[in-house]
């Protein structure tokens, strides 16, 4: 009976995922993620790097410039946005420096 119930349930949707660097956070709830692809040239077999930018939805505005993030394919959210932020894989050291500088600037401004 358990095998029959497993067949009736829909299989988990397999959506495309990519990992890349955040290059822009200037828009509200949107980040621009640059994904670098490495591919061998068909004739010369030399490794060629190419990159592509993807617009991804970031509901909480949690990603920062330089972070390494995982994005997942989703339904079209706008003209260019077809991806959503899945998780932040690694925080950028730049963002940590900016946070500490921002808090010290806030303390000085309050004085």
Short mmCIF file of N, CA and C in Angstrom, two decimals:
data_model
loop_
_atom_site.label_atom_id
_atom_site.label_comp_id
_atom_site.label_asym_id
_atom_site.label_seq_id
_atom_site.Cartn_x
_atom_site.Cartn_y
_atom_site.Cartn_z
N UNK A 1 0.80 -1.19 0.00
CA UNK A 1 0.00 0.00 0.00
C UNK A 1 0.85 1.27 0.00
N UNK A 2 1.99 1.21 0.64
CA UNK A 2 2.85 2.39 0.68
C UNK A 2 3.42 2.69 -0.71
N UNK A 3 3.66 1.66 -1.51
CA UNK A 3 4.16 1.87 -2.87
C UNK A 3 3.12 2.58 -3.72
N UNK A 4 1.85 2.25 -3.50
CA UNK A 4 0.78 2.89 -4.27
C UNK A 4 0.65 4.37 -3.91
N UNK A 5 0.80 4.68 -2.62
CA UNK A 5 0.69 6.09 -2.21
C UNK A 5 1.88 6.90 -2.71
N UNK A 6 3.04 6.27 -2.80
CA UNK A 6 4.22 6.98 -3.31
C UNK A 6 4.06 7.32 -4.78
N UNK A 7 3.41 6.44 -5.54
CA UNK A 7 3.21 6.70 -6.97
C UNK A 7 2.21 7.80 -7.21
N UNK A 8 1.22 7.94 -6.32
CA UNK A 8 0.20 8.97 -6.52
C UNK A 8 0.74 10.36 -6.21
N UNK A 9 1.74 10.45 -5.33
CA UNK A 9 2.32 11.76 -5.01
C UNK A 9 3.17 12.23 -6.17
N UNK A 10 3.10 13.54 -6.44
CA UNK A 10 3.90 14.11 -7.53
C UNK A 10 5.38 14.11 -7.13
N UNK A 11 6.28 13.78 -8.06
CA UNK A 11 7.70 13.83 -7.73
C UNK A 11 8.15 15.28 -7.51
N UNK A 12 9.17 15.44 -6.70
CA UNK A 12 9.69 16.78 -6.41
C UNK A 12 10.19 17.41 -7.70
N UNK A 13 9.79 18.66 -7.93
CA UNK A 13 10.20 19.33 -9.16
C UNK A 13 11.70 19.59 -9.13
N UNK A 14 12.33 19.31 -10.23
CA UNK A 14 13.77 19.50 -10.33
C UNK A 14 14.02 20.80 -11.08
N UNK A 15 14.29 21.86 -10.34
CA UNK A 15 14.56 23.15 -10.97
C UNK A 15 16.05 23.37 -11.07
N UNK A 16 16.43 24.12 -12.08
CA UNK A 16 17.84 24.40 -12.33
C UNK A 16 18.42 25.28 -11.22
N UNK A 17 19.62 24.98 -10.78
CA UNK A 17 20.30 25.79 -9.75
C UNK A 17 21.66 26.21 -10.26
N UNK A 18 22.09 27.41 -9.86
CA UNK A 18 23.40 27.92 -10.22
C UNK A 18 24.04 28.58 -9.02
N UNK A 19 25.36 28.60 -8.99
CA UNK A 19 26.11 29.26 -7.92
C UNK A 19 26.94 30.35 -8.55
N UNK A 20 26.89 31.56 -7.97
CA UNK A 20 27.65 32.67 -8.53
C UNK A 20 27.87 33.78 -7.52
N UNK A 21 28.52 34.85 -7.97
CA UNK A 21 28.84 36.00 -7.12
C UNK A 21 27.83 37.10 -7.31
N UNK A 22 27.47 37.77 -6.22
CA UNK A 22 26.57 38.92 -6.30
C UNK A 22 27.39 40.12 -6.78
N UNK A 23 26.96 40.74 -7.89
CA UNK A 23 27.70 41.89 -8.43
C UNK A 23 26.93 43.19 -8.27
N UNK A 24 25.63 43.12 -7.94
CA UNK A 24 24.86 44.34 -7.73
C UNK A 24 23.70 44.07 -6.79
N UNK A 25 23.47 45.01 -5.86
CA UNK A 25 22.32 44.93 -4.96
C UNK A 25 21.61 46.28 -4.93
N UNK A 26 21.69 47.03 -6.00
CA UNK A 26 21.18 48.40 -6.01
C UNK A 26 19.66 48.47 -6.15
N UNK A 27 19.03 47.39 -6.58
CA UNK A 27 17.57 47.38 -6.73
C UNK A 27 16.92 46.82 -5.47
N UNK A 28 15.66 47.14 -5.28
CA UNK A 28 14.93 46.61 -4.14
C UNK A 28 14.48 45.19 -4.44
N UNK A 29 14.79 44.27 -3.53
CA UNK A 29 14.40 42.85 -3.63
C UNK A 29 14.94 42.16 -4.86
N UNK A 30 15.99 42.71 -5.48
CA UNK A 30 16.59 42.10 -6.66
C UNK A 30 18.11 42.15 -6.53
N UNK A 31 18.75 41.05 -6.88
CA UNK A 31 20.21 41.03 -6.93
C UNK A 31 20.62 40.57 -8.32
N UNK A 32 21.83 40.97 -8.72
CA UNK A 32 22.40 40.52 -9.98
C UNK A 32 23.52 39.56 -9.64
N UNK A 33 23.42 38.34 -10.15
CA UNK A 33 24.39 37.28 -9.85
C UNK A 33 25.14 36.94 -11.12
N UNK A 34 26.48 36.97 -11.04
CA UNK A 34 27.31 36.61 -12.19
C UNK A 34 27.80 35.18 -12.01
N UNK A 35 27.46 34.33 -12.96
CA UNK A 35 27.85 32.92 -12.92
C UNK A 35 28.94 32.71 -13.95
N UNK A 36 30.06 32.14 -13.51
CA UNK A 36 31.19 31.90 -14.40
C UNK A 36 31.16 30.44 -14.86
N UNK A 37 31.23 30.25 -16.17
CA UNK A 37 31.22 28.90 -16.74
C UNK A 37 32.57 28.62 -17.38
N UNK A 38 33.09 27.44 -17.15
CA UNK A 38 34.35 27.02 -17.75
C UNK A 38 34.06 25.88 -18.70
N UNK A 39 34.50 26.04 -19.94
CA UNK A 39 34.16 25.07 -20.97
C UNK A 39 35.37 24.85 -21.88
N UNK A 40 35.58 23.63 -22.30
CA UNK A 40 36.69 23.33 -23.20
C UNK A 40 36.30 23.72 -24.63
N UNK A 41 37.22 24.33 -25.35
CA UNK A 41 36.98 24.69 -26.74
C UNK A 41 36.83 23.40 -27.55
N UNK A 42 35.83 23.34 -28.44
CA UNK A 42 35.60 22.08 -29.17
C UNK A 42 36.79 21.60 -30.00
N UNK A 43 37.52 22.53 -30.61
CA UNK A 43 38.62 22.13 -31.48
C UNK A 43 39.96 22.14 -30.75
N UNK A 44 40.25 23.22 -30.02
CA UNK A 44 41.57 23.39 -29.43
C UNK A 44 41.69 22.85 -28.01
N UNK A 45 40.58 22.47 -27.41
CA UNK A 45 40.55 21.87 -26.06
C UNK A 45 41.10 22.78 -24.98
N UNK A 46 41.21 24.06 -25.24
CA UNK A 46 41.66 25.02 -24.23
C UNK A 46 40.46 25.41 -23.38
N UNK A 47 40.65 25.55 -22.07
CA UNK A 47 39.56 25.93 -21.17
C UNK A 47 39.27 27.41 -21.36
N UNK A 48 38.01 27.72 -21.64
CA UNK A 48 37.58 29.09 -21.85
C UNK A 48 36.61 29.47 -20.75
N UNK A 49 36.82 30.64 -20.15
CA UNK A 49 35.91 31.14 -19.14
C UNK A 49 34.92 32.08 -19.79
N UNK A 50 33.65 31.89 -19.49
CA UNK A 50 32.64 32.84 -19.93
C UNK A 50 31.71 33.07 -18.75
N UNK A 51 31.10 34.25 -18.69
CA UNK A 51 30.23 34.55 -17.57
C UNK A 51 28.91 35.10 -18.09
N UNK A 52 27.89 34.94 -17.28
CA UNK A 52 26.56 35.42 -17.62
C UNK A 52 25.93 35.97 -16.35
N UNK A 53 25.17 37.05 -16.50
CA UNK A 53 24.51 37.67 -15.36
C UNK A 53 23.05 37.24 -15.31
N UNK A 54 22.58 36.95 -14.11
CA UNK A 54 21.20 36.57 -13.88
C UNK A 54 20.60 37.49 -12.83
N UNK A 55 19.35 37.91 -13.05
CA UNK A 55 18.63 38.71 -12.08
C UNK A 55 17.84 37.76 -11.19
N UNK A 56 18.01 37.90 -9.87
CA UNK A 56 17.36 36.99 -8.94
C UNK A 56 16.57 37.77 -7.88
N UNK A 57 15.48 37.16 -7.43
CA UNK A 57 14.61 37.78 -6.42
C UNK A 57 15.17 37.49 -5.04
N UNK A 58 15.36 38.55 -4.24
CA UNK A 58 15.86 38.44 -2.87
C UNK A 58 14.86 39.14 -1.97
N UNK A 59 13.93 38.39 -1.40
CA UNK A 59 12.80 38.95 -0.66
C UNK A 59 13.25 39.79 0.54
N UNK A 60 14.21 39.31 1.33
CA UNK A 60 14.64 40.02 2.54
C UNK A 60 15.79 40.99 2.31
N UNK A 61 16.27 41.13 1.10
CA UNK A 61 17.45 41.95 0.80
C UNK A 61 18.63 41.53 1.68
N UNK A 62 18.83 40.22 1.84
CA UNK A 62 19.86 39.71 2.73
C UNK A 62 21.22 39.57 2.06
N UNK A 63 21.24 39.39 0.74
CA UNK A 63 22.52 39.22 0.04
C UNK A 63 23.22 40.55 -0.11
N UNK A 64 24.54 40.52 -0.04
CA UNK A 64 25.35 41.73 -0.18
C UNK A 64 26.36 41.55 -1.29
N UNK A 65 26.95 42.65 -1.69
CA UNK A 65 27.93 42.67 -2.77
C UNK A 65 29.09 41.73 -2.46
N UNK A 66 29.44 40.85 -3.40
CA UNK A 66 30.58 39.94 -3.22
C UNK A 66 30.22 38.60 -2.62
N UNK A 67 29.00 38.42 -2.13
CA UNK A 67 28.60 37.13 -1.56
C UNK A 67 28.53 36.06 -2.64
N UNK A 68 28.79 34.82 -2.24
CA UNK A 68 28.59 33.68 -3.13
C UNK A 68 27.23 33.11 -2.78
N UNK A 69 26.33 33.03 -3.78
CA UNK A 69 24.95 32.61 -3.52
C UNK A 69 24.53 31.48 -4.46
N UNK A 70 23.50 30.75 -4.04
CA UNK A 70 22.89 29.74 -4.89
C UNK A 70 21.52 30.26 -5.29
N UNK A 71 21.25 30.27 -6.60
CA UNK A 71 19.96 30.74 -7.10
C UNK A 71 19.23 29.58 -7.77
N UNK A 72 17.90 29.63 -7.73
CA UNK A 72 17.07 28.56 -8.30
C UNK A 72 16.10 29.15 -9.31
N UNK A 73 15.90 28.42 -10.38
CA UNK A 73 14.99 28.84 -11.43
C UNK A 73 13.56 28.89 -10.89
N UNK A 74 12.80 29.91 -11.32
CA UNK A 74 11.42 30.06 -10.89
C UNK A 74 10.59 30.63 -12.02
N UNK A 75 9.32 30.84 -11.76
CA UNK A 75 8.46 31.43 -12.78
C UNK A 75 8.90 32.86 -13.05
N UNK A 76 8.55 33.43 -14.20
CA UNK A 76 8.94 34.81 -14.48
C UNK A 76 8.31 35.78 -13.47
N UNK A 77 9.15 36.57 -12.82
CA UNK A 77 8.68 37.54 -11.83
C UNK A 77 8.62 38.94 -12.40
N UNK A 78 9.40 39.21 -13.43
CA UNK A 78 9.39 40.50 -14.12
C UNK A 78 9.97 40.27 -15.51
N UNK A 79 10.29 41.36 -16.19
CA UNK A 79 10.83 41.24 -17.55
C UNK A 79 12.12 40.42 -17.58
N UNK A 80 12.99 40.63 -16.61
CA UNK A 80 14.29 39.95 -16.60
C UNK A 80 14.45 38.92 -15.49
N UNK A 81 13.64 39.00 -14.44
CA UNK A 81 13.83 38.13 -13.27
C UNK A 81 13.16 36.78 -13.46
N UNK A 82 13.99 35.71 -13.53
CA UNK A 82 13.48 34.35 -13.62
C UNK A 82 14.14 33.42 -12.60
N UNK A 83 14.82 33.99 -11.61
CA UNK A 83 15.55 33.22 -10.61
C UNK A 83 15.20 33.77 -9.22
N UNK A 84 15.36 32.94 -8.20
CA UNK A 84 15.16 33.39 -6.83
C UNK A 84 16.34 32.93 -5.98
N UNK A 85 16.64 33.72 -4.97
CA UNK A 85 17.76 33.41 -4.08
C UNK A 85 17.39 32.21 -3.23
N UNK A 86 18.22 31.16 -3.30
CA UNK A 86 17.98 29.95 -2.53
C UNK A 86 18.71 30.03 -1.20
N UNK A 87 20.02 30.30 -1.24
CA UNK A 87 20.79 30.44 0.00
C UNK A 87 22.07 31.21 -0.26
N UNK A 88 22.60 31.77 0.81
CA UNK A 88 23.90 32.44 0.73
C UNK A 88 24.95 31.41 1.14
N UNK A 89 25.78 31.03 0.18
CA UNK A 89 26.78 29.98 0.42
C UNK A 89 27.91 30.52 1.28
N UNK A 90 28.43 31.70 0.93
CA UNK A 90 29.55 32.29 1.67
C UNK A 90 29.42 33.80 1.67
N UNK A 91 29.55 34.39 2.83
CA UNK A 91 29.52 35.84 2.95
C UNK A 91 30.85 36.43 2.48
N UNK A 92 30.78 37.62 1.91
CA UNK A 92 31.98 38.30 1.45
C UNK A 92 32.68 38.97 2.62
N UNK A 93 34.00 38.99 2.57
CA UNK A 93 34.74 39.70 3.61
C UNK A 93 34.53 41.21 3.47
N UNK A 94 34.24 41.66 2.26
CA UNK A 94 33.94 43.07 2.03
C UNK A 94 32.72 43.52 2.81
N UNK A 95 31.68 42.69 2.84
CA UNK A 95 30.45 43.07 3.52
C UNK A 95 30.67 43.15 5.03
N UNK A 96 31.55 42.32 5.59
CA UNK A 96 31.84 42.39 7.02
C UNK A 96 32.55 43.68 7.36
N UNK A 97 33.46 44.12 6.50
CA UNK A 97 34.18 45.37 6.73
C UNK A 97 33.22 46.55 6.65
N UNK A 98 32.30 46.51 5.68
CA UNK A 98 31.31 47.57 5.53
C UNK A 98 30.39 47.63 6.73
N UNK A 99 30.02 46.48 7.30
CA UNK A 99 29.15 46.46 8.47
C UNK A 99 29.81 47.13 9.66
N UNK A 100 31.07 46.80 9.90
CA UNK A 100 31.76 47.40 11.04
C UNK A 100 31.97 48.89 10.82
N UNK A 101 32.27 49.28 9.58
CA UNK A 101 32.43 50.70 9.27
C UNK A 101 31.10 51.43 9.42
N UNK A 102 30.02 50.79 9.02
CA UNK A 102 28.69 51.39 9.12
C UNK A 102 28.27 51.60 10.57
N UNK A 103 28.57 50.64 11.44
CA UNK A 103 28.18 50.78 12.85
C UNK A 103 29.00 51.84 13.54
N UNK A 104 30.29 51.96 13.22
CA UNK A 104 31.11 53.01 13.83
C UNK A 104 30.67 54.38 13.33
N UNK A 105 30.27 54.47 12.07
CA UNK A 105 29.79 55.74 11.53
C UNK A 105 28.47 56.13 12.19
N UNK A 106 27.61 55.15 12.49
CA UNK A 106 26.35 55.42 13.15
C UNK A 106 26.59 55.93 14.58
N UNK A 107 27.56 55.34 15.26
CA UNK A 107 27.87 55.75 16.64
C UNK A 107 28.41 57.18 16.63
N UNK A 108 29.30 57.48 15.69
CA UNK A 108 29.87 58.83 15.61
C UNK A 108 28.80 59.86 15.24
N UNK A 109 27.86 59.48 14.38
CA UNK A 109 26.80 60.40 13.98
C UNK A 109 25.86 60.68 15.14
N UNK A 110 25.68 59.71 16.03
CA UNK A 110 24.79 59.89 17.17
C UNK A 110 25.39 60.80 18.22
N UNK A 111 26.72 60.93 18.26
CA UNK A 111 27.38 61.79 19.25
C UNK A 111 27.20 63.23 19.01
#
